[in-house]
PDB file of C-alpha atoms in Angstrom:
ATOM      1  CA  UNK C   1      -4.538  25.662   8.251  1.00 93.00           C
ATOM      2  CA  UNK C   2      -5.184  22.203   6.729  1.00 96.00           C
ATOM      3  CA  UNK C   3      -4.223  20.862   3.529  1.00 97.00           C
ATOM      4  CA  UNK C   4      -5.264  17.155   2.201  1.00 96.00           C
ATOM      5  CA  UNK C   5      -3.509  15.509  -0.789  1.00 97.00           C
ATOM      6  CA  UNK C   6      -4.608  12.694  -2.673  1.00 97.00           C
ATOM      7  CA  UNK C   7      -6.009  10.913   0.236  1.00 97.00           C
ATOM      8  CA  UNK C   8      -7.258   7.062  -0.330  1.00 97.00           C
ATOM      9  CA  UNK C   9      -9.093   5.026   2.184  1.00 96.00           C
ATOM     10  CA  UNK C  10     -10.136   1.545   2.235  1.00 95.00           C
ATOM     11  CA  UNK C  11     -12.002  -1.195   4.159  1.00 95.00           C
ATOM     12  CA  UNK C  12     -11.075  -4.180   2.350  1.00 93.00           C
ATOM     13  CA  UNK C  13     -11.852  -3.924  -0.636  1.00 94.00           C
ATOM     14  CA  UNK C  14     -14.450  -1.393  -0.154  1.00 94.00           C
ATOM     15  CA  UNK C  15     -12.828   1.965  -1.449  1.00 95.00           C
ATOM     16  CA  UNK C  16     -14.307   4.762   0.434  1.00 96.00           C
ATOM     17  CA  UNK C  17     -12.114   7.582  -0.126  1.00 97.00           C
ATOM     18  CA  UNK C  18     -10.748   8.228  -3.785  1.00 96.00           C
ATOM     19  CA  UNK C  19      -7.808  10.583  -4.030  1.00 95.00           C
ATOM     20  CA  UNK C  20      -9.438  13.534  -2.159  1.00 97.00           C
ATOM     21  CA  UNK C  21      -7.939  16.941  -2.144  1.00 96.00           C
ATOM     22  CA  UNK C  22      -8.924  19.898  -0.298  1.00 94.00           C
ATOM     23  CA  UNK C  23      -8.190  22.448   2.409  1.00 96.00           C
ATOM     24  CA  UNK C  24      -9.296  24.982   4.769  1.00 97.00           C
ATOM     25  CA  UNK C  25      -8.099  28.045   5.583  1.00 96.00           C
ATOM     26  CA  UNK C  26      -7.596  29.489   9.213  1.00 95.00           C
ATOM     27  CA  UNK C  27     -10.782  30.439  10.513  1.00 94.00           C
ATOM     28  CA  UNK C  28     -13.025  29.205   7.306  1.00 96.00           C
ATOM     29  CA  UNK C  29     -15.805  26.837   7.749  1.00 95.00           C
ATOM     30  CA  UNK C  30     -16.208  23.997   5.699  1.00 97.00           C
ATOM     31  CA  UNK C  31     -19.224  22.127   5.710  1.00 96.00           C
ATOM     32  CA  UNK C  32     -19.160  18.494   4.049  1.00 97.00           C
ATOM     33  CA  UNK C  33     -22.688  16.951   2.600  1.00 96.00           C
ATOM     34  CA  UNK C  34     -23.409  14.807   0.433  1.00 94.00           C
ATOM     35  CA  UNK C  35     -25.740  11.299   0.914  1.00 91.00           C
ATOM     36  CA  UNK C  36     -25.399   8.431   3.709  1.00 89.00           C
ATOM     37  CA  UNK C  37     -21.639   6.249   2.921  1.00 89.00           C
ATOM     38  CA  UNK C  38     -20.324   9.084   0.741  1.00 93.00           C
ATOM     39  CA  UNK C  39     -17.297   8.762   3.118  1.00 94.00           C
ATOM     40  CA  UNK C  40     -17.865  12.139   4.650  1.00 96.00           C
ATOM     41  CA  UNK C  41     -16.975  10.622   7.843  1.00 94.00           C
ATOM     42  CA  UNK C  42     -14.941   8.646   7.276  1.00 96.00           C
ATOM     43  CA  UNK C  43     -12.444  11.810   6.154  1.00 96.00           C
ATOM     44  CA  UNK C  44     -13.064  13.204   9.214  1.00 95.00           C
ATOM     45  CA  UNK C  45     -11.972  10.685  11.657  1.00 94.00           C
ATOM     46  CA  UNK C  46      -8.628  10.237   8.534  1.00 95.00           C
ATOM     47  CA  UNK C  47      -8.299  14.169   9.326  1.00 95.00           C
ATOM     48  CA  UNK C  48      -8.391  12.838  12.936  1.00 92.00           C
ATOM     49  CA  UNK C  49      -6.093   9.752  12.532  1.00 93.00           C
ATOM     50  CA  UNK C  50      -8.764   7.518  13.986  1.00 92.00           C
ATOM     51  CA  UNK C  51      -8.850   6.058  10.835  1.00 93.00           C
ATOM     52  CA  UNK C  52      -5.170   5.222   8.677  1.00 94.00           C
ATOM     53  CA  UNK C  53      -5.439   5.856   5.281  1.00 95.00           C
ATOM     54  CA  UNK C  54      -3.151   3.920   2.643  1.00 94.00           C
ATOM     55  CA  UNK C  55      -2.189   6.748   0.998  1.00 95.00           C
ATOM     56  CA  UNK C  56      -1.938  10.615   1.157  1.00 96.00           C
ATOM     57  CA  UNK C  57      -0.466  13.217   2.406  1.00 96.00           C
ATOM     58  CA  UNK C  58      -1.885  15.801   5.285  1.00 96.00           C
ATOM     59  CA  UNK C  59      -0.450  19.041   6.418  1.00 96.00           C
ATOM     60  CA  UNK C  60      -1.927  20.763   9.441  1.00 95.00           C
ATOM     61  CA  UNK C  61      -0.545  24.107  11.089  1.00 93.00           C
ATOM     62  CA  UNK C  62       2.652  23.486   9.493  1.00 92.00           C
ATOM     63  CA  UNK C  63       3.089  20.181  10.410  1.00 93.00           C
ATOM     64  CA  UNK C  64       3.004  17.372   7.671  1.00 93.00           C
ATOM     65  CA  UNK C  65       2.678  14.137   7.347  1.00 94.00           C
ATOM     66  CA  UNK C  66       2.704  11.587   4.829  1.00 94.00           C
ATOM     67  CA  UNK C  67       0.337   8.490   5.436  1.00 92.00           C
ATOM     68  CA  UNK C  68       2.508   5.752   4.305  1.00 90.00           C
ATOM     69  CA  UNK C  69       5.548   6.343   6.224  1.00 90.00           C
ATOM     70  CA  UNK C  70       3.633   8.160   9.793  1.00 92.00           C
ATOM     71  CA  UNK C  71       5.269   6.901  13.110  1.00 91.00           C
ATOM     72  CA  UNK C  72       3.453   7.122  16.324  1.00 91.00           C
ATOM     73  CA  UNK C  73       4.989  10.147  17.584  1.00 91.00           C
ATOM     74  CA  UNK C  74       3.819  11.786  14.475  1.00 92.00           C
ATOM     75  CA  UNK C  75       0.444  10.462  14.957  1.00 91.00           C
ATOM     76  CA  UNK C  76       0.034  11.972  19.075  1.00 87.00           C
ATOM     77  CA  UNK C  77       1.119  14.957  17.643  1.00 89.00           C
ATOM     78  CA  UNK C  78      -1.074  15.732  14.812  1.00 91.00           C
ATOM     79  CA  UNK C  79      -4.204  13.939  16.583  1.00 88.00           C
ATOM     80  CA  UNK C  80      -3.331  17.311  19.707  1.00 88.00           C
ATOM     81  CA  UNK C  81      -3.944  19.680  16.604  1.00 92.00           C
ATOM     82  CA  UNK C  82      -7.655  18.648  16.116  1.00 92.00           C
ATOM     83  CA  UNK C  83     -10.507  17.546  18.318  1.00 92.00           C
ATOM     84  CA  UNK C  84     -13.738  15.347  17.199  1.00 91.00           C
ATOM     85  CA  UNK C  85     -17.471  16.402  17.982  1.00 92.00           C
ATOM     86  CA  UNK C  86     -19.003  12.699  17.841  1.00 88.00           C
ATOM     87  CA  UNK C  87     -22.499  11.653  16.448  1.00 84.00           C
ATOM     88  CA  UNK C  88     -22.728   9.794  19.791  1.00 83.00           C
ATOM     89  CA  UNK C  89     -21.435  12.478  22.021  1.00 82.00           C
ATOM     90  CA  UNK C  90     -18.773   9.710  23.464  1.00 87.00           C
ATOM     91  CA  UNK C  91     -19.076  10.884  26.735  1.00 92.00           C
ATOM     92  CA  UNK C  92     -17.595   9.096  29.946  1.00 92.00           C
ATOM     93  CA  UNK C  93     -20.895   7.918  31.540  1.00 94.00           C
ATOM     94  CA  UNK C  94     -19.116   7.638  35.046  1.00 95.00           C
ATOM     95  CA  UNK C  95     -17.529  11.118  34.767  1.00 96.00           C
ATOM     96  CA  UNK C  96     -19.847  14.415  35.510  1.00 97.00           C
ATOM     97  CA  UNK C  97     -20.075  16.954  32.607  1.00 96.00           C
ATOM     98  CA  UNK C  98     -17.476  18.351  34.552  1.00 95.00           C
ATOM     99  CA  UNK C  99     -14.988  15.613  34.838  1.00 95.00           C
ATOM    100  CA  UNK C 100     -15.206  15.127  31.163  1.00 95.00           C
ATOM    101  CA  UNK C 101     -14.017  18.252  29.962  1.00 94.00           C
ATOM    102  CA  UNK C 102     -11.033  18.385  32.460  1.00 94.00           C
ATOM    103  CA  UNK C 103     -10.139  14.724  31.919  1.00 91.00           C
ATOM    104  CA  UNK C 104      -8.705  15.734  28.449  1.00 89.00           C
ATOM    105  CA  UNK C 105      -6.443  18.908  30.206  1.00 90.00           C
ATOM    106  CA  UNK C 106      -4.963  16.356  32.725  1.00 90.00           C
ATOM    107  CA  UNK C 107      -4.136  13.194  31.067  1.00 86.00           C
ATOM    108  CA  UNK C 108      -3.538  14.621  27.752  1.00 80.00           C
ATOM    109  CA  UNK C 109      -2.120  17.538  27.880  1.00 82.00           C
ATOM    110  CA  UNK C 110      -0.914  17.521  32.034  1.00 84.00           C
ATOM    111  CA  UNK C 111      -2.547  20.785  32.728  1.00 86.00           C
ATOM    112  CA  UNK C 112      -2.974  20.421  36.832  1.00 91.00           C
ATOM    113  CA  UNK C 113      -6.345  19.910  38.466  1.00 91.00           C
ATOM    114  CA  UNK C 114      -6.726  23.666  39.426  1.00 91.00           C
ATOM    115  CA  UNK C 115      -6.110  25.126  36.097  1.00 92.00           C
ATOM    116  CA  UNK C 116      -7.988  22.559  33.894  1.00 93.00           C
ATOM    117  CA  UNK C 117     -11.200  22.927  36.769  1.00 94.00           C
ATOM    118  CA  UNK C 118     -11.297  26.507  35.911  1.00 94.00           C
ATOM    119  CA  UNK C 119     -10.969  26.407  32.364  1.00 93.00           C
ATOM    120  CA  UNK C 120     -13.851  23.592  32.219  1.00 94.00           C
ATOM    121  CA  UNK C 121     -16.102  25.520  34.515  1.00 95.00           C
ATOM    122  CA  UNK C 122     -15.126  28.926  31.671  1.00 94.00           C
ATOM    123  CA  UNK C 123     -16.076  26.614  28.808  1.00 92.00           C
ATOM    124  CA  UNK C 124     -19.446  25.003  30.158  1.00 94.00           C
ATOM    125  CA  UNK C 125     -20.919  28.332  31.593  1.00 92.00           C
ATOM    126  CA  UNK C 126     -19.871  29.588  27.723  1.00 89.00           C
ATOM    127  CA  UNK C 127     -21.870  26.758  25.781  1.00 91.00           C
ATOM    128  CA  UNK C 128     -25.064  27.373  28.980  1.00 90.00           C
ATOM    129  CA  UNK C 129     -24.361  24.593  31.004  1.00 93.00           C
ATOM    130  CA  UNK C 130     -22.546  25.935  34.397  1.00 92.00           C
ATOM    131  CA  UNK C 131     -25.403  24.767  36.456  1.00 94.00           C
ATOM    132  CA  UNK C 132     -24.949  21.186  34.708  1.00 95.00           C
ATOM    133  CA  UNK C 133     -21.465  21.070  36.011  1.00 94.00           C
ATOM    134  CA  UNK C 134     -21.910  18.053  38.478  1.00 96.00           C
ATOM    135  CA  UNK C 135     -24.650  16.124  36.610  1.00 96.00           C
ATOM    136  CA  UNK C 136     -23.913  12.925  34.734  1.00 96.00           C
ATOM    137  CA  UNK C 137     -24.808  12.014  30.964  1.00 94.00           C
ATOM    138  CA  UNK C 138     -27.807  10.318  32.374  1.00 94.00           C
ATOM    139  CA  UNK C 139     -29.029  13.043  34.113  1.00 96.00           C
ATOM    140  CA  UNK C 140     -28.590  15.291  30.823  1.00 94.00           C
ATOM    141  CA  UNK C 141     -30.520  16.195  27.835  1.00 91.00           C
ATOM    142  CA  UNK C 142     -29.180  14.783  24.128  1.00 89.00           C
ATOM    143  CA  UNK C 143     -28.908  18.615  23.895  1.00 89.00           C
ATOM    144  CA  UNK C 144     -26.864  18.889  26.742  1.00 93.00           C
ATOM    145  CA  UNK C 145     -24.619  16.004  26.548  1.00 92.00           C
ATOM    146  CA  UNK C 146     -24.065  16.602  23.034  1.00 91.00           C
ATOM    147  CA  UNK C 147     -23.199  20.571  24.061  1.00 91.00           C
ATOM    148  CA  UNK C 148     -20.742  19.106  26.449  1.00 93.00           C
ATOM    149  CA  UNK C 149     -18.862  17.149  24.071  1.00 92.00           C
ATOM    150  CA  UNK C 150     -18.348  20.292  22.289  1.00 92.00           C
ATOM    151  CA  UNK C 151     -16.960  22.123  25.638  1.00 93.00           C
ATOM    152  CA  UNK C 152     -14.556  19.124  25.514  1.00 92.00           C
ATOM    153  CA  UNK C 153     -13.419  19.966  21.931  1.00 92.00           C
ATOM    154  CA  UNK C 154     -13.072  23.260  23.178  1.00 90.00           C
ATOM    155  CA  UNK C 155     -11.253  22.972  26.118  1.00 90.00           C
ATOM    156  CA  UNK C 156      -7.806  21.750  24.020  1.00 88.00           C
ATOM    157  CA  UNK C 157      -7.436  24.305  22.352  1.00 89.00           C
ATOM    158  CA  UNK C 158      -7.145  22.427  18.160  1.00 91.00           C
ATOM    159  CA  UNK C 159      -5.855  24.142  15.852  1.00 94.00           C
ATOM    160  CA  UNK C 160      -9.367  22.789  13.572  1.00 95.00           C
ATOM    161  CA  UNK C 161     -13.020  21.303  15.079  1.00 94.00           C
ATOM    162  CA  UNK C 162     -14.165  17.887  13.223  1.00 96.00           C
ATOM    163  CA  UNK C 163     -18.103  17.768  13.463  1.00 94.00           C
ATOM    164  CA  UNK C 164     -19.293  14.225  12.794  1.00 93.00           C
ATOM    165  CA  UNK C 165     -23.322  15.043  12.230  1.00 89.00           C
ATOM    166  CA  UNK C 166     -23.645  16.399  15.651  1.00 87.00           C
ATOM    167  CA  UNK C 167     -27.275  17.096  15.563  1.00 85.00           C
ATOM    168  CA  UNK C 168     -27.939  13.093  14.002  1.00 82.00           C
ATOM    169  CA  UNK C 169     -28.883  11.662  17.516  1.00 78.00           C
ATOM    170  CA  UNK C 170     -30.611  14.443  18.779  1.00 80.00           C
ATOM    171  CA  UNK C 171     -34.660  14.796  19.194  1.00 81.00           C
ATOM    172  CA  UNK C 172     -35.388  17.868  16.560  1.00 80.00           C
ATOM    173  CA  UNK C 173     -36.713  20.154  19.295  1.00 79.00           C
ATOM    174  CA  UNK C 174     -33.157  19.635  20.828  1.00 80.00           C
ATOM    175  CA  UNK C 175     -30.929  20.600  17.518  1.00 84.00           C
ATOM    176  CA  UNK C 176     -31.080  24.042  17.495  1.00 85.00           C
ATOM    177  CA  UNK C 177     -29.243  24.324  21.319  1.00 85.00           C
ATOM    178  CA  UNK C 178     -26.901  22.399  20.113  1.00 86.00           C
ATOM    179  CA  UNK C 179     -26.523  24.504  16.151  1.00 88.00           C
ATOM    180  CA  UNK C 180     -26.414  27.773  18.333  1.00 88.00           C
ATOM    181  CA  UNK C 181     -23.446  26.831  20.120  1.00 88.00           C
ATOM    182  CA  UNK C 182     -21.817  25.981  16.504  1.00 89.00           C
ATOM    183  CA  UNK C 183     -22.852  29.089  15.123  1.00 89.00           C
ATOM    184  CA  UNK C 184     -21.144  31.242  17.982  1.00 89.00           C
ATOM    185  CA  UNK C 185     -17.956  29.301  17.885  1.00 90.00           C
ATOM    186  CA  UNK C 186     -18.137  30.426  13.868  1.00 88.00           C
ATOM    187  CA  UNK C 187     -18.671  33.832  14.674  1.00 88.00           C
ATOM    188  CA  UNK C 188     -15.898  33.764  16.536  1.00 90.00           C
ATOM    189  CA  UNK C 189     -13.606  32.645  13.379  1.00 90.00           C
ATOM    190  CA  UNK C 190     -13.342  28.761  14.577  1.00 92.00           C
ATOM    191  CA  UNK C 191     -11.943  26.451  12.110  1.00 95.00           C
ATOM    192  CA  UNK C 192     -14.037  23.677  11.858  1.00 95.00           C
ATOM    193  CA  UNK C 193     -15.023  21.259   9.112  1.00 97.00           C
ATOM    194  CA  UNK C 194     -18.583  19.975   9.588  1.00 95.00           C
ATOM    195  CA  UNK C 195     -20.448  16.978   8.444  1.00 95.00           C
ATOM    196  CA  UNK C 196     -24.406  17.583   8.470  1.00 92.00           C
ATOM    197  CA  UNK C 197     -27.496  16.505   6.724  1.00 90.00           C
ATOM    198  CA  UNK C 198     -29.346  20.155   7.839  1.00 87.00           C
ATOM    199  CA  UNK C 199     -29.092  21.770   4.802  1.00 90.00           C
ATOM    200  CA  UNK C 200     -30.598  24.957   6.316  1.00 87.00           C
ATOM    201  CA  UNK C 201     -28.224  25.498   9.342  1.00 88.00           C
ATOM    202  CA  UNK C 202     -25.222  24.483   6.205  1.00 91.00           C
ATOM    203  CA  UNK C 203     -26.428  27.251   3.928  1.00 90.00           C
ATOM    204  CA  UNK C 204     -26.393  29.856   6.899  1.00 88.00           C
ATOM    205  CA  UNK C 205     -23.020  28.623   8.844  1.00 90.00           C
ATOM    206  CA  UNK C 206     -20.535  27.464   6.073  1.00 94.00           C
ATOM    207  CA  UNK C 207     -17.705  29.564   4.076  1.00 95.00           C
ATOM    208  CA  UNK C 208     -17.832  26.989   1.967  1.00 96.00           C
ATOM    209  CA  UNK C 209     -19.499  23.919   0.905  1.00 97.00           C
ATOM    210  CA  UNK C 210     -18.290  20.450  -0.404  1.00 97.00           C
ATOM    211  CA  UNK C 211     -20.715  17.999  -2.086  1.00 97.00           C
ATOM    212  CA  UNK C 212     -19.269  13.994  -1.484  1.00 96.00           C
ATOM    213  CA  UNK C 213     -20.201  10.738  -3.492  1.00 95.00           C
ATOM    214  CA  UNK C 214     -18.819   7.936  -3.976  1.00 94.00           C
ATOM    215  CA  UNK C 215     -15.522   8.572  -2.051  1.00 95.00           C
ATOM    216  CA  UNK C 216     -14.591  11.639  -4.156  1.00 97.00           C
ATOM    217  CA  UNK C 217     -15.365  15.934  -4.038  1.00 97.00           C
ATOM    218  CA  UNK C 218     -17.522  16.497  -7.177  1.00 96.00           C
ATOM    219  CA  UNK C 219     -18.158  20.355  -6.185  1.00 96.00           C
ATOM    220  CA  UNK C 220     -17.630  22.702  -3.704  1.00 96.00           C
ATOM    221  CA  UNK C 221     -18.127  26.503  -3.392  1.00 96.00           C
ATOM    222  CA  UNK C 222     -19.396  29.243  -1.538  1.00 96.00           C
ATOM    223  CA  UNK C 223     -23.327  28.382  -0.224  1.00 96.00           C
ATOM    224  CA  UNK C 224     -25.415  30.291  -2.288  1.00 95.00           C
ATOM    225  CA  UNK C 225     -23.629  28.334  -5.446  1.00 96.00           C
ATOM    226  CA  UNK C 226     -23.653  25.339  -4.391  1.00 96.00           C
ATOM    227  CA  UNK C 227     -27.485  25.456  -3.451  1.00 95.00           C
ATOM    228  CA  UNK C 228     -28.807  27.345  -6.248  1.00 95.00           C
ATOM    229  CA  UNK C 229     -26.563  27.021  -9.013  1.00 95.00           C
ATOM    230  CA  UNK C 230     -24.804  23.334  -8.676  1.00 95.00           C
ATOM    231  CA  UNK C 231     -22.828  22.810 -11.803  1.00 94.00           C
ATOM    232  CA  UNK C 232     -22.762  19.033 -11.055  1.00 94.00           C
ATOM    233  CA  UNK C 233     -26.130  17.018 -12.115  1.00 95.00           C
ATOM    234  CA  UNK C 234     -25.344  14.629  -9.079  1.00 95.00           C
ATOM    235  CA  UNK C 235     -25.266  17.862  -6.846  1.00 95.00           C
ATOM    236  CA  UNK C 236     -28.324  18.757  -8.495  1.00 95.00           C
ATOM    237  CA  UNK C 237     -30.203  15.794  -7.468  1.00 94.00           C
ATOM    238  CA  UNK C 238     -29.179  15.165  -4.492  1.00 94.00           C
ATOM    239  CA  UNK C 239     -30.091  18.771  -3.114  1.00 93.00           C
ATOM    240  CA  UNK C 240     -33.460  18.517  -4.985  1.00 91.00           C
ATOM    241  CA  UNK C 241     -34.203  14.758  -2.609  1.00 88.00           C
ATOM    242  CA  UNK C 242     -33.439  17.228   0.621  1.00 81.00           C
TER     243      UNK C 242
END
C-alpha cells in the first residue's frame, strides 16, 4: 500500500529524517516508537505532505511521487489517499462534532449535504458518539473530541490512517476510549501507521513495530521481537527506560 524510499528531512540545518525506507502492506499495522525528536512525526505528516521533504521518493496505492520534482496537483492528490489523527485533535471549535466530520465530504471531496450528513451520523454512532452529534469541542470530553477526529479520518475513506500520539493529550482515565476505537478499526484490517509512547496498547495492536532515533529505522519486526528480543542495544535501552 505504501512504500518510502530514501526519505531526508530537514529544518535548517537540523537533519531529522536520514534516508528512511520502509513500507506497509494493505491492511498491516505499523506502529512507530522510539524517544521524544526521533522524527517519528515528523514522517508522518512527510507521509502526509504537511511537511516537504528534500529528497525521496513515496509510492502510495499505485501512485508515486518523487519529492524533488512534486507539483501541486500531485500533492492534492496523494494528501486524498491518507488522513491524519492529530495529537491536538484539530478540531473546528465553531463546528459541532457533526459539522466536522461532514465538512471534509463537502469541501473536499463535494459529496452533497444529504449524503455526507448520513455518512457522518454512520461514522459517529460507530466510534459511540451519535448522541454527541450536535455538541461542540467545548462541550466534549478529550476522549470524545479526540474520538471525533478519528470519525473525520474515517469519513474519507484513505487508502492509510496516520496516528500522531493520539492518546498524548488525553487524561489517562480517558485513553483507553479512545485505544478501543483504534483497536476495532485494526480488527477490521485498517491500514494505519501509528506513532505512540503506550508500549502496552503497541505490543497488542501492531503487525509490526519500528524503533526510531536519530532520524533513522534501527529495527523493526513483529512485537514480540522487538520487545523481548531487540537485536539493537539502543532498542534495548530505550524499551528497558519505558
Amino acid at each position: 500500500m505504501l512504500k518510502i524510499k530514501d526519505l531526508h528531512k530537514s529544518f535548517g540545518s537540523l537533519k531529522v529524517l536520514k534516508g528512511i525506507d520502509f513500507s506497509v502492506k494493505k491492511g498491516e499495522v505499523v506502529v512507530l516508537i522510539g524517544s521524544s525528536g526521533s522524527g517519528k512525526s515528523t514522517l508522518l505528516r512527510c507521509i502526509n505532505l504537511l511537511e516537504m521533504p528534500e529528497s525521496g521518493q513515496m509510492s502510495l496505492d499505485g501512485h508515486s511521487v518523487i519529492y524533488q520534482n512534486i507539483q501541486k496537483k500531485e500533492i492534492h492528490h496523494m494528501r486524498k489517499l491518507s488522513s491524519m489523527v492529530f495529537q491536538q485533535y484539530n478540531l473546528f471549535k465553531n463546528k459541532t462534532a457533526l459539522e466536522n466530520v461532514m465538512t471534509p465530504l463537502v469541501t473536499v471531496q463535494k459529496q452533497s449535504k444529504e449524503s455526507s450528513y448520513q455518512l457522518a451520523c454512520k461514522i459517529l454512532d460507530r466510534v459511540g458518539l451519535s448522541d454527541k452529534k450536535m455538541s461542540y469541542p467545548s462541550q466534549l470530553s478529550g476522549g470524545q473530541q479526540q474520538r471525533v477526529g478519528i470519525a473525520r479520518s474515517i469519513a474519507v475513506n484513505p487508502k492509510v490512517m496516520l496516528f500522531d500520539e493520539p492518546t498524548s493529550a488525553l487524561d489517562p482515565e480517558l485513553v483507553g476510549e479512545v485505544l478501543s476505537v483504534i483497536k476495532e478499526l485494526a480488527a477490521q484490517e485498517t491500514t494505519m501507521i501509528i506513532v505512540t509512547h503506550e508500549m502496552r496498547f503497541a505490543r497488542q495492536i501492531a503487525d509490526r513495530v519500528l524503533f526510531m532515533s536519530d532520524g533513522v529505522i534501527i529495527e523493526e519486526g513483529a512485537p514480540e521481537d522487538v520487545f523481548d528480543r531487540p537485536k539493537s542495544q539502543r532498542t534495548a535501552e530505550f524499551l528497558e527506560c519505558v
